[in-house]
CSV table of C-alpha atoms in Angstrom, one decimal:
chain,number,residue,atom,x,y,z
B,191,UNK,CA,0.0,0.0,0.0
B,192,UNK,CA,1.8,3.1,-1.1
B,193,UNK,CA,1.5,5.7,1.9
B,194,UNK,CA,1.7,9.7,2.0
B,195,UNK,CA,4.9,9.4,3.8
B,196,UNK,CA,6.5,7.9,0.7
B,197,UNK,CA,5.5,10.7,-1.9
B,198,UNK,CA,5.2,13.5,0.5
B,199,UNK,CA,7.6,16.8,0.2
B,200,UNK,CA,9.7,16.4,3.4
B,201,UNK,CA,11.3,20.1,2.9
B,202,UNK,CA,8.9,22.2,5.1
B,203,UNK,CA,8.6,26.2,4.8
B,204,UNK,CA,6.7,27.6,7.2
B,205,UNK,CA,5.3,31.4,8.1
B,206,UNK,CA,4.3,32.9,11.0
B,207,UNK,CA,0.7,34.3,11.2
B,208,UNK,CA,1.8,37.8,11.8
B,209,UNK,CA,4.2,38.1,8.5
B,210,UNK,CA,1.9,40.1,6.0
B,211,UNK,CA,0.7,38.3,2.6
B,212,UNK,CA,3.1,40.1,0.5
B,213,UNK,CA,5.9,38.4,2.4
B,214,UNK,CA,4.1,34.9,2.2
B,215,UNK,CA,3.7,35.1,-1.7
B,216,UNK,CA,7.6,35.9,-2.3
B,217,UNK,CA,9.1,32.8,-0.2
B,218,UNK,CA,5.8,30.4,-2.3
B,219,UNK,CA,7.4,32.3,-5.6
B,220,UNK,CA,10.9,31.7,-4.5
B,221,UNK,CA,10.5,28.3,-3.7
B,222,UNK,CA,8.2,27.3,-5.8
B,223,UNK,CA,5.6,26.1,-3.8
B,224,UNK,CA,1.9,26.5,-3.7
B,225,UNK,CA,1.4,27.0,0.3
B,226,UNK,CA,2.9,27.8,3.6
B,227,UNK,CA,1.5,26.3,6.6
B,228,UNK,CA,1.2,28.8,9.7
B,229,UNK,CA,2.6,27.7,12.5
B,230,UNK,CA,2.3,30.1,15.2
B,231,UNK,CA,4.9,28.9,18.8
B,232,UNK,CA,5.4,25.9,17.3
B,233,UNK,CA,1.5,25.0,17.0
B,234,UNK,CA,0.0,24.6,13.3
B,235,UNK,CA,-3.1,27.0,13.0
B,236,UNK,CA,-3.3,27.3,9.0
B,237,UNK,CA,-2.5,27.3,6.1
B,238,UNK,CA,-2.3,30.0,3.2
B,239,UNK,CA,-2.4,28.9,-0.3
B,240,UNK,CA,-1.6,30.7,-3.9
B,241,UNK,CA,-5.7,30.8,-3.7
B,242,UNK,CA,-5.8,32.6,-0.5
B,243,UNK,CA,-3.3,35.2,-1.4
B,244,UNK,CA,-5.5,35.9,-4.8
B,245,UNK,CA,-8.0,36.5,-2.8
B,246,UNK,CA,-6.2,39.1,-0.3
B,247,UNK,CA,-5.4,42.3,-0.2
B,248,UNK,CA,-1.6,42.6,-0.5
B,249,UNK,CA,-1.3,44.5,2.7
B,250,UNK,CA,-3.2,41.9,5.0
B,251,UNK,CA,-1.5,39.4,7.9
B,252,UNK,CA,-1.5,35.9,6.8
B,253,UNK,CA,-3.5,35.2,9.6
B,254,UNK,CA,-6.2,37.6,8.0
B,255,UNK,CA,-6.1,35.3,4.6
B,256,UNK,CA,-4.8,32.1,5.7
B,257,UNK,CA,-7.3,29.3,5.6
B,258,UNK,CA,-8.1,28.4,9.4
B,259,UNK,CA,-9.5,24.7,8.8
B,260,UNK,CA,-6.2,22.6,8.0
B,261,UNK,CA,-6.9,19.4,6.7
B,262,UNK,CA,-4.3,17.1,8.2
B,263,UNK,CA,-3.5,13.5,7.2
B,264,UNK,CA,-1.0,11.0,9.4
B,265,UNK,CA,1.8,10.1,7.2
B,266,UNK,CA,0.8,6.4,7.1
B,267,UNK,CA,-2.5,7.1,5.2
B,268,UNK,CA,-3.0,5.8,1.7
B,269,UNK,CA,-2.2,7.8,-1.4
B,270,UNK,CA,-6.0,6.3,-2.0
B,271,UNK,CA,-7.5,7.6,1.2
B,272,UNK,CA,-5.6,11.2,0.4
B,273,UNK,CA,-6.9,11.8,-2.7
B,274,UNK,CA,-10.4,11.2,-0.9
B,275,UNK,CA,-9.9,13.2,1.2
B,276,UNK,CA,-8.6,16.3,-1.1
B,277,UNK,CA,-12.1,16.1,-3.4
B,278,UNK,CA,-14.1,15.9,-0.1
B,279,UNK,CA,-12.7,19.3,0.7
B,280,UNK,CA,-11.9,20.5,-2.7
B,281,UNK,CA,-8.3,21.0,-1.7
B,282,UNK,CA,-4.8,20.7,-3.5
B,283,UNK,CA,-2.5,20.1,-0.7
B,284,UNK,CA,-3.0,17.8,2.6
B,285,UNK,CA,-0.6,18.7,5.8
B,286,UNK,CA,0.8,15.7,7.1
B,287,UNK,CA,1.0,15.5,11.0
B,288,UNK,CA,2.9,13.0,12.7
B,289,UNK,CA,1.8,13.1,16.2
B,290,UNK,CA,1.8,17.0,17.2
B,291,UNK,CA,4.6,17.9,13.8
B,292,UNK,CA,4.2,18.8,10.4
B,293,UNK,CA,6.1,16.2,8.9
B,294,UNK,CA,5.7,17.0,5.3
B,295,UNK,CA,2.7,18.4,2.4
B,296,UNK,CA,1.1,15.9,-0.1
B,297,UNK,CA,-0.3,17.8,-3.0
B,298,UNK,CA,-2.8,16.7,-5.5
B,299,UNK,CA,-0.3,16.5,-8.5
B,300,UNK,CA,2.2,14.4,-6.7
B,301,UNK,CA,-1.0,12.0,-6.0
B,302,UNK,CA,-2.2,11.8,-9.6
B,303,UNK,CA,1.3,10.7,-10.8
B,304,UNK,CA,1.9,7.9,-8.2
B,305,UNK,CA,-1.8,6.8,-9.2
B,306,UNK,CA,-1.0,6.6,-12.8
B,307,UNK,CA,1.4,3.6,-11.6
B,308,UNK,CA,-1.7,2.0,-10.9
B,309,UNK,CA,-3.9,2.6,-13.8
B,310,UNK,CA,-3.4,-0.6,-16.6
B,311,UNK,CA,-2.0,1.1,-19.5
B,312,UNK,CA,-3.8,-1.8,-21.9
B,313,UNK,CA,-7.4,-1.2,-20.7
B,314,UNK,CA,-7.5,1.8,-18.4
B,315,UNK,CA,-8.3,0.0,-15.7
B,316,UNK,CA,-7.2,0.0,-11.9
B,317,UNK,CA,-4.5,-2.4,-11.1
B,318,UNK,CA,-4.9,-4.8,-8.4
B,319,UNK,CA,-3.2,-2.9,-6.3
B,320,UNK,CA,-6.2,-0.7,-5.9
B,321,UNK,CA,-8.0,-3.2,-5.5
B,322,UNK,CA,-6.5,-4.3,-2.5
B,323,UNK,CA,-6.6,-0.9,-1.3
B,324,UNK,CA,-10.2,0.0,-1.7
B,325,UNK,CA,-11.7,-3.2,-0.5
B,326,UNK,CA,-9.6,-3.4,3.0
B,327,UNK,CA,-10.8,0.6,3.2
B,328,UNK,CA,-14.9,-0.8,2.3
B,329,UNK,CA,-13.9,-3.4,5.3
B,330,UNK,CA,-12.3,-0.5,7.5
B,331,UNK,CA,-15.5,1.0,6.9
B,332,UNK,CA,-17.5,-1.9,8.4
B,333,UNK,CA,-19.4,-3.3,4.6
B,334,UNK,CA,-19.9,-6.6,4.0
B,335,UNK,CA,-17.9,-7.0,0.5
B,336,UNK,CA,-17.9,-9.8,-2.2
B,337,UNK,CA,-15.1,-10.5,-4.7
B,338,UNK,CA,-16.1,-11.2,-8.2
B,339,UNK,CA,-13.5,-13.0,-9.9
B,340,UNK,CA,-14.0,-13.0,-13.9
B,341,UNK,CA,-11.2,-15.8,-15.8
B,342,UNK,CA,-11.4,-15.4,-19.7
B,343,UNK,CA,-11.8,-18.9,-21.4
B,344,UNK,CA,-9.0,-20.0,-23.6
B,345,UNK,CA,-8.1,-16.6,-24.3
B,346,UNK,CA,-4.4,-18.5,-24.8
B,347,UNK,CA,-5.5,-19.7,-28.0
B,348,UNK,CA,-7.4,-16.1,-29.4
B,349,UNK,CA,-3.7,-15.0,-28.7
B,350,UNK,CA,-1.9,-18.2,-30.6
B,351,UNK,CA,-4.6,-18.0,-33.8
B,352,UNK,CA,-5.1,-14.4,-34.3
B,353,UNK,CA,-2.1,-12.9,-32.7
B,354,UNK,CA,-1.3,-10.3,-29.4
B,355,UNK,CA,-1.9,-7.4,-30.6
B,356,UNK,CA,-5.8,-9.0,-31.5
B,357,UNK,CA,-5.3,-10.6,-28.2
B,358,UNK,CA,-4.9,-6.7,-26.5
B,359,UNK,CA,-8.0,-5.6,-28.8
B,360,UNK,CA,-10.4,-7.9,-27.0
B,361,UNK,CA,-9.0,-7.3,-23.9
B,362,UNK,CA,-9.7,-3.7,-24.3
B,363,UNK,CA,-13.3,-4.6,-25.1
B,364,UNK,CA,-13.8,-7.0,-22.1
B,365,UNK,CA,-12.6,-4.0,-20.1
B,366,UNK,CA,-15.3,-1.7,-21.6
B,367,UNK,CA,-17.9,-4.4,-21.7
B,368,UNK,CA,-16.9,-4.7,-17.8
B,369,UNK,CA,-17.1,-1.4,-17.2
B,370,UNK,CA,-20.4,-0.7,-18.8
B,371,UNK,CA,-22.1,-3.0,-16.7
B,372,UNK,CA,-20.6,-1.7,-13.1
B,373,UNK,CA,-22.4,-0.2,-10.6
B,374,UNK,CA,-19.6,2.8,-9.7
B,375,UNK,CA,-21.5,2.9,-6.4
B,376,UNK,CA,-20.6,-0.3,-5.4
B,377,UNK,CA,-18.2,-1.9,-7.5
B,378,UNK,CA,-14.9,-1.5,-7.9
B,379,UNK,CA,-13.1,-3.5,-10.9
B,380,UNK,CA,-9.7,-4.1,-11.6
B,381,UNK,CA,-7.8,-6.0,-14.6
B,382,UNK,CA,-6.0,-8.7,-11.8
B,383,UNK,CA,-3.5,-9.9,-14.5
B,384,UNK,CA,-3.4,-10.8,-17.7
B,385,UNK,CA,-7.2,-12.1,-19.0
B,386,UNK,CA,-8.4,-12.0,-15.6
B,387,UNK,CA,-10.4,-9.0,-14.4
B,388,UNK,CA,-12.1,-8.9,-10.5
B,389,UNK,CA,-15.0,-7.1,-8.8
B,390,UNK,CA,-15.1,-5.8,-5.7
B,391,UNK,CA,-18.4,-5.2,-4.2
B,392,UNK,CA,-20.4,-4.3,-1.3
B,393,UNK,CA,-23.7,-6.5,-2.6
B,394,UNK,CA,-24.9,-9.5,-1.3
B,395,UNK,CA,-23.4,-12.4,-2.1
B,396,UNK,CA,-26.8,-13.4,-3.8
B,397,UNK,CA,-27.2,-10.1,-5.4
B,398,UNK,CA,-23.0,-10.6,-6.6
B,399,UNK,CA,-23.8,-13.8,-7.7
B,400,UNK,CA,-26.6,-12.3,-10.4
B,401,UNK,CA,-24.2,-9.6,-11.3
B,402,UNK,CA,-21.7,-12.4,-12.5
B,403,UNK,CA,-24.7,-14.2,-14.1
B,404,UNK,CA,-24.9,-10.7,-15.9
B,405,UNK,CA,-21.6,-10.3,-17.1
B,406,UNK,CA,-21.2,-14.4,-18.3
B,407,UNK,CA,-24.7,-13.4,-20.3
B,408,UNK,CA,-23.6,-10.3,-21.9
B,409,UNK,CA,-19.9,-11.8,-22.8
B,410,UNK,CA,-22.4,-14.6,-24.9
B,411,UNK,CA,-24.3,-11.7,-26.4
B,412,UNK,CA,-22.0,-9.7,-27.5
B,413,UNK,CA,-21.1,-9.8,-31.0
B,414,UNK,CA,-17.3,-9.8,-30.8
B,415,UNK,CA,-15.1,-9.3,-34.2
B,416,UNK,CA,-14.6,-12.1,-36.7
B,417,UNK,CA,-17.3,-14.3,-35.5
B,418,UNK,CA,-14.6,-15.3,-32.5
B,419,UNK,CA,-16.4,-16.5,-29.2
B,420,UNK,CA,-15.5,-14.9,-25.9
B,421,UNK,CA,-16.9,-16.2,-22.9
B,422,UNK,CA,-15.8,-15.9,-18.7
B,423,UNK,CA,-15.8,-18.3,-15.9
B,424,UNK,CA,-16.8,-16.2,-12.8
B,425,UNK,CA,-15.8,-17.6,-8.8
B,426,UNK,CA,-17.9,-15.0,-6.5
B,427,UNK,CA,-16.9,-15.3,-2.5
B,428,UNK,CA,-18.1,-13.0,0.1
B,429,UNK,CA,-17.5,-13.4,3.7
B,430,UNK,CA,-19.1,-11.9,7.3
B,431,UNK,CA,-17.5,-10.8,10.2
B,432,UNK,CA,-17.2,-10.2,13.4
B,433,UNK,CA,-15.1,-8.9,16.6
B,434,UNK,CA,-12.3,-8.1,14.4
B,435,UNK,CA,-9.3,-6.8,16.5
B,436,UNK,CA,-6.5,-5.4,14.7
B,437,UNK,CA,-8.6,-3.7,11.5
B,438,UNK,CA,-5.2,-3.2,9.4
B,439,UNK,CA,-4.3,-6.6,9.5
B,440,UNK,CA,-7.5,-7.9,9.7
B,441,UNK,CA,-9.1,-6.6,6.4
B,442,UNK,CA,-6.1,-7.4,4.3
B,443,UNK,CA,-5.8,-10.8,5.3
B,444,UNK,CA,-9.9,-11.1,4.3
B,445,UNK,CA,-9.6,-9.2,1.3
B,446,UNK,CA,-6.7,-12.0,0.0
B,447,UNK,CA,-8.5,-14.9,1.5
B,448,UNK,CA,-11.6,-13.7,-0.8
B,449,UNK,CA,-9.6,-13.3,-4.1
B,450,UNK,CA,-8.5,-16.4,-3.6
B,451,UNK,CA,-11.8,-18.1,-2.8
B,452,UNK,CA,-13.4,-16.8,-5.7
B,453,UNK,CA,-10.6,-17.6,-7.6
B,454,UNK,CA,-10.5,-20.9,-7.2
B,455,UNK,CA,-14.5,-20.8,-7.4
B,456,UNK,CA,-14.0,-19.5,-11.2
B,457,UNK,CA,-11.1,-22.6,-12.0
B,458,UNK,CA,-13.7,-24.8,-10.6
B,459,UNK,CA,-16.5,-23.0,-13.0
B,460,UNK,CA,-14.4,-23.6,-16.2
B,461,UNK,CA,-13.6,-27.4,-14.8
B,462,UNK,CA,-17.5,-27.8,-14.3
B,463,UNK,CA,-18.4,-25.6,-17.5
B,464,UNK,CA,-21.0,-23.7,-15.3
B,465,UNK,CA,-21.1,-20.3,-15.8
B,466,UNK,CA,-21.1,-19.1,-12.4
B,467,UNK,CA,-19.7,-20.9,-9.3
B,468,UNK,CA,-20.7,-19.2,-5.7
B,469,UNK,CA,-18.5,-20.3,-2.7
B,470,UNK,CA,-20.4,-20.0,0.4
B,471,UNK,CA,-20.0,-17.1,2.8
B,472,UNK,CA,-17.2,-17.3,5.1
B,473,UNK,CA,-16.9,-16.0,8.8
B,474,UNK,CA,-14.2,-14.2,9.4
B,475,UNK,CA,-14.1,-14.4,12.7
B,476,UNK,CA,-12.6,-17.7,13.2
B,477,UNK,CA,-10.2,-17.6,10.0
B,478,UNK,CA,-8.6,-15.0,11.0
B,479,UNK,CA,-7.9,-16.6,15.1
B,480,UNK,CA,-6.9,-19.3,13.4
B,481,UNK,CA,-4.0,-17.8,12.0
J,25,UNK,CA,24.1,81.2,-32.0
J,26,UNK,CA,21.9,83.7,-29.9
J,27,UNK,CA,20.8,87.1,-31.5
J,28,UNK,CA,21.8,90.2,-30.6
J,29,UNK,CA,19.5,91.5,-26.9
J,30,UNK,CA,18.6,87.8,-26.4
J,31,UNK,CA,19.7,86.9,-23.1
J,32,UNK,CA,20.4,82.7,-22.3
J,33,UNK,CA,17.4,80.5,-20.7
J,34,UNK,CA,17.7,80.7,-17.0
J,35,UNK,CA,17.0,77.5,-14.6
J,36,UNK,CA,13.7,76.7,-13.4
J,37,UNK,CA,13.0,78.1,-9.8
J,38,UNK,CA,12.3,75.2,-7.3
J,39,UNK,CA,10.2,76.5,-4.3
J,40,UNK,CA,8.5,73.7,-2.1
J,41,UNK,CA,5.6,75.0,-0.3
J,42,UNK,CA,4.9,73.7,3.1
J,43,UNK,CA,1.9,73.4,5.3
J,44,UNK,CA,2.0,71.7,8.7
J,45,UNK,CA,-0.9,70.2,11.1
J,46,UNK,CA,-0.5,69.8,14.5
J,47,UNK,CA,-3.0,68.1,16.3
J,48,UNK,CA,-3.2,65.7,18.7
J,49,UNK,CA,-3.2,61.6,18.3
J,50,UNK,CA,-6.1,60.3,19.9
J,51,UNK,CA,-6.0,57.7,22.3
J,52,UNK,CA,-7.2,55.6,21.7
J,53,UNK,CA,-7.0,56.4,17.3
J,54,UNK,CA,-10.1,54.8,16.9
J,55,UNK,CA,-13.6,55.5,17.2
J,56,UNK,CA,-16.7,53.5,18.8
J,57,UNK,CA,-17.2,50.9,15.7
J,58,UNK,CA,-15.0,50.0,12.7
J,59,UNK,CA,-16.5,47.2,10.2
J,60,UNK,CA,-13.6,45.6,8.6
J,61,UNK,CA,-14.6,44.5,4.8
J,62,UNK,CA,-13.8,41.3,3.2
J,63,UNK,CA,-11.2,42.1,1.0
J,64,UNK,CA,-10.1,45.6,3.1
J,65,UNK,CA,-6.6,45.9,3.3
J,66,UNK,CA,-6.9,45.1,7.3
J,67,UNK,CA,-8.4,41.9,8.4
J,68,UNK,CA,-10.1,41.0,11.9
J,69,UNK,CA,-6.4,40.0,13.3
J,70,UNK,CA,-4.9,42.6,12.1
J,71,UNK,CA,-7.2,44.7,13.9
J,72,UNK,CA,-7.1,43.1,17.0
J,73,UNK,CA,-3.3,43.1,17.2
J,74,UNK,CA,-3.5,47.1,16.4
J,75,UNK,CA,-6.2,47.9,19.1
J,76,UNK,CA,-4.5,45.5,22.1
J,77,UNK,CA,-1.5,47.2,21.5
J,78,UNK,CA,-3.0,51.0,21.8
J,79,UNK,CA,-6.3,50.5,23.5
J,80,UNK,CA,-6.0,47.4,25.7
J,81,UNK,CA,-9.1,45.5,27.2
J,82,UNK,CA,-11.4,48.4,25.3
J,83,UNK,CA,-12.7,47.0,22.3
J,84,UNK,CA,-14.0,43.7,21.4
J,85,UNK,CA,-13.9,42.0,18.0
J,86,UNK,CA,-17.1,40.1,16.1
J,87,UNK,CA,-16.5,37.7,13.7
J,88,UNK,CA,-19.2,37.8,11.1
J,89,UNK,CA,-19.0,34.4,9.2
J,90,UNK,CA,-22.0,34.9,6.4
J,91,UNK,CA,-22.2,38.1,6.2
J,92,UNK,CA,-21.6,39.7,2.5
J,93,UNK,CA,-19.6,42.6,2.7
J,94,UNK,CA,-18.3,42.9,6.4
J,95,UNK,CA,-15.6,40.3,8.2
J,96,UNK,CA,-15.4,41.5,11.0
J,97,UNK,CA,-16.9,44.4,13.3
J,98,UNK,CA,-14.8,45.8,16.0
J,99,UNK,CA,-16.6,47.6,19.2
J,100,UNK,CA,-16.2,49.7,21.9
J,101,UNK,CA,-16.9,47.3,24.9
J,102,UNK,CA,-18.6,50.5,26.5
J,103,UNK,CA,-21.0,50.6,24.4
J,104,UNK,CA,-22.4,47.8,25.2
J,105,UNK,CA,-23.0,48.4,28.4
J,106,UNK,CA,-26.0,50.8,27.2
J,107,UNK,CA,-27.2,48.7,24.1
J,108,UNK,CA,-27.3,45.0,24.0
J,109,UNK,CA,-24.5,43.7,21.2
J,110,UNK,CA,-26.9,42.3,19.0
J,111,UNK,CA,-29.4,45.4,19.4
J,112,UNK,CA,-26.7,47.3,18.4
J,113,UNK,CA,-24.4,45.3,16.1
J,114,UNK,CA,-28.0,44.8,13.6
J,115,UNK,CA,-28.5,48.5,13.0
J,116,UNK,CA,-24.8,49.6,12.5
J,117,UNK,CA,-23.6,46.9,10.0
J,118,UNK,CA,-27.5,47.2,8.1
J,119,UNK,CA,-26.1,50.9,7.6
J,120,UNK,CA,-22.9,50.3,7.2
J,121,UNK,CA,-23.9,48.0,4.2
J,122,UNK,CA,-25.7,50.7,2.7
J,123,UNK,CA,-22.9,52.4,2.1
J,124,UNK,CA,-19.5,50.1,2.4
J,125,UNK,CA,-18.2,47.5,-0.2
J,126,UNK,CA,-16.1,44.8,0.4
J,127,UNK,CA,-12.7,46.5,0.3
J,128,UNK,CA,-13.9,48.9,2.8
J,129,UNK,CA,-12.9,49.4,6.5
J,130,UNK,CA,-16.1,51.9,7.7
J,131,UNK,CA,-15.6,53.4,11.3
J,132,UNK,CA,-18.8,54.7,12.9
J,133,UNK,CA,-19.4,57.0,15.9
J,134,UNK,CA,-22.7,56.0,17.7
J,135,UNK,CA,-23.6,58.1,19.9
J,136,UNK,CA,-26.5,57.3,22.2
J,137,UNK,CA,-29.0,58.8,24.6
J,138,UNK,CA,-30.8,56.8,27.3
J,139,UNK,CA,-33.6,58.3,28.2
J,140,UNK,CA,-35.9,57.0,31.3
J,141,UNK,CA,-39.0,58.2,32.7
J,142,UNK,CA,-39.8,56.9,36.0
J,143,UNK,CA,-42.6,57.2,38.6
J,144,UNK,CA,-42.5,57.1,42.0
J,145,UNK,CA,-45.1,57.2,45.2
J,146,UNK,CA,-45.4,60.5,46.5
């Protein structure tokens, strides 16, 4: 899980509340930076940004046009979580606080290009890392999740008669056809590697278990480029739980144990040639004390 | 070459006039109210920091949060020992909006009469 402290900028400038805005705007030109956190005896009690100094009249105190409500993030937080965090407020910069210190500033732009790493160049997709990362925060969050995992049938041999870069077409189209059919609200889907794509989901297992009924229908319907036949094998686990301890460790262990339930599920779909193959919910509880 | 009875260009006289005002500072320099616009070129802390320092303890500062043109308004704490804050603090920054913008710091002088008619038992 990539964290702010990892992309953060660790050199801190700071300005004192009394310093007038004038003052403030030539250290952010000078240094090219977009904001100054106020810190007045060593306590943090705002923050002015190239916004707030627009705003001002030159001859004001930064504590006259600094922005009062700071929006501080621990440095462990996820990249993920920040970014959330930043369109919640409608904010470009998050302070990051360790304890009672400014440790560092996380800006928008240096979140957006660490998330790029995570995007699939091929299909525009999340990777799996994000994945990961948003179902252990749906679990943080205390939702029930399920994990839809989708397996392309023989696409080996789409790739060995019509070649890779026809291979990477289709692929493309799975990933829109995948897309389409989401729910944004509660689905989050990921290309897991190579011709395997997952869903993660806050549904029901019975209501996940449709959804993958959906998506094995509409792969059959679709009319797919020289008459070639594309179909998917889907695995769908969910899980309860219950007096979970240690949430960090917790969720990420259940979040695994669920991709690989359902993967499994969709191998024993394509072994079985059924469409859709549904493991039955698993408590959490005792899994994880048995560990 | 100058003509004949043509005397050279002289140099400009330079004369500064200069007019001087005595009188004397104030103490305290302001006056009962000042409303601090949003974008004047003072702000609320600016304010305070300027009256603690010459007028200590005397005026308090309100911090208007939706109001449209005023920040701040900054009072004599005297005067509301006559008028209730809110009493007052309604009638000064409805005229003060008549007549401010945004960039504006407006002071006011209030001054008030209380007047009480009382009857007793003879």
């Amino acid at each position: 899980m990539q964290m702010a402290k990892n992309i953060m900028s660790r050199k801190l400038y700071t300005i004192d509340p009394l310093t007038g805005v004038g003052r403030a705007a030539a250290i952010m030109e000078r240094c090219g930076i977009g904001c100054l956190p106020v810190v007045d005896e060593g306590k943090l009690v705002g923050i002015i940004t190239s916004r707030d100094i627009k705003k001002s009249h030159p001859n004001r105190l930064v504590a006259d046009a600094m922005t009062k409500e700071v929006i501080t993030v621990p440095p462990t937080v996820s990249i993920w979580e920040a970014k959330k965090l930043m369109e919640e407020y409608k904010i470009e910069r998050l302070v990051v606080v360790d304890e009672k210190n400014i440790v560092g500033i996380i800006t928008k732009a240096q979140i957006i290009a660490e998330l790029s790493r995570y995007i699939d160049s091929l299909t525009g997709l999340n990777k799996a890392e994000v994945f990961y990362e948003r179902a252990r925060q749906l679990l943080k969050k205390g939702h029930e999740i399920a994990v839809i995992f989708l397996d392309i049938d023989n696409f080996g041999l789409i790739n060995k008669e019509y070649g890779h870069v026809y291979g990477d077409s289709v692929l493309r189209r799975i990933a829109a056809i995948l897309d389409r059919l989401i729910d944004k609200k509660r689905d989050i889907l990921c290309r897991y590697a190579g011709d395997e794509f997952a869903v993660v989901s806050t549904r029901s297992l019975k209501d996940a278990e449709r959804f993958a009924l959906q998506v094995v229908t509409a792969f059959a319907n679709e009319k797919w480029p020289d008459g070639i036949k594309v179909s998917v094998s889907a695995g769908v686990a969910g899980g309860r739980r219950s007096g979970l301890r240690n949430l960090n460790e917790d969720s990420s262990y259940i979040v695994k144990n669920l991709i690989n339930l359902a993967s499994l599920a969709s191998t024993k779909a394509k072994k079985l040639k059924k469409p859709v193959v549904v493991v039955d919910a698993v408590e959490f509880k005792e899994m994880v004390s048995m560990q | 070459m100058l003509s004949k009875g043509t005397s050279p260009p002289t140099e400009p006289l330079r004369k500064a006039d200069m007019t001087i005002k005595l009188s004397e500072f104030e103490i305290p320099p302001m006056q009962d109210i000042m409303l601090v616009g949003k974008k004047a070129p003072i702000g609320p802390e600016a304010v305070r920091q300027m009256v603690d320092a010459v007028s200590p303890d005397q005026y308090e500062i309100v911090h208007l949060n939706s109001h449209e043109v005023f920040e701040a308004v900054v009072i004599k704490k005297s005067l509301l020992k006559l008028l209730p804050k809110e009493k007052l603090l309604s009638v000064v920054i409805e005229e003060g909006g008549r007549i401010a913008n945004e960039s504006m710091v407006v002071k006011a002088q209030i001054n008030l009469t209380i007047r009480v008619n009382r009857v007793v038992d003879l």
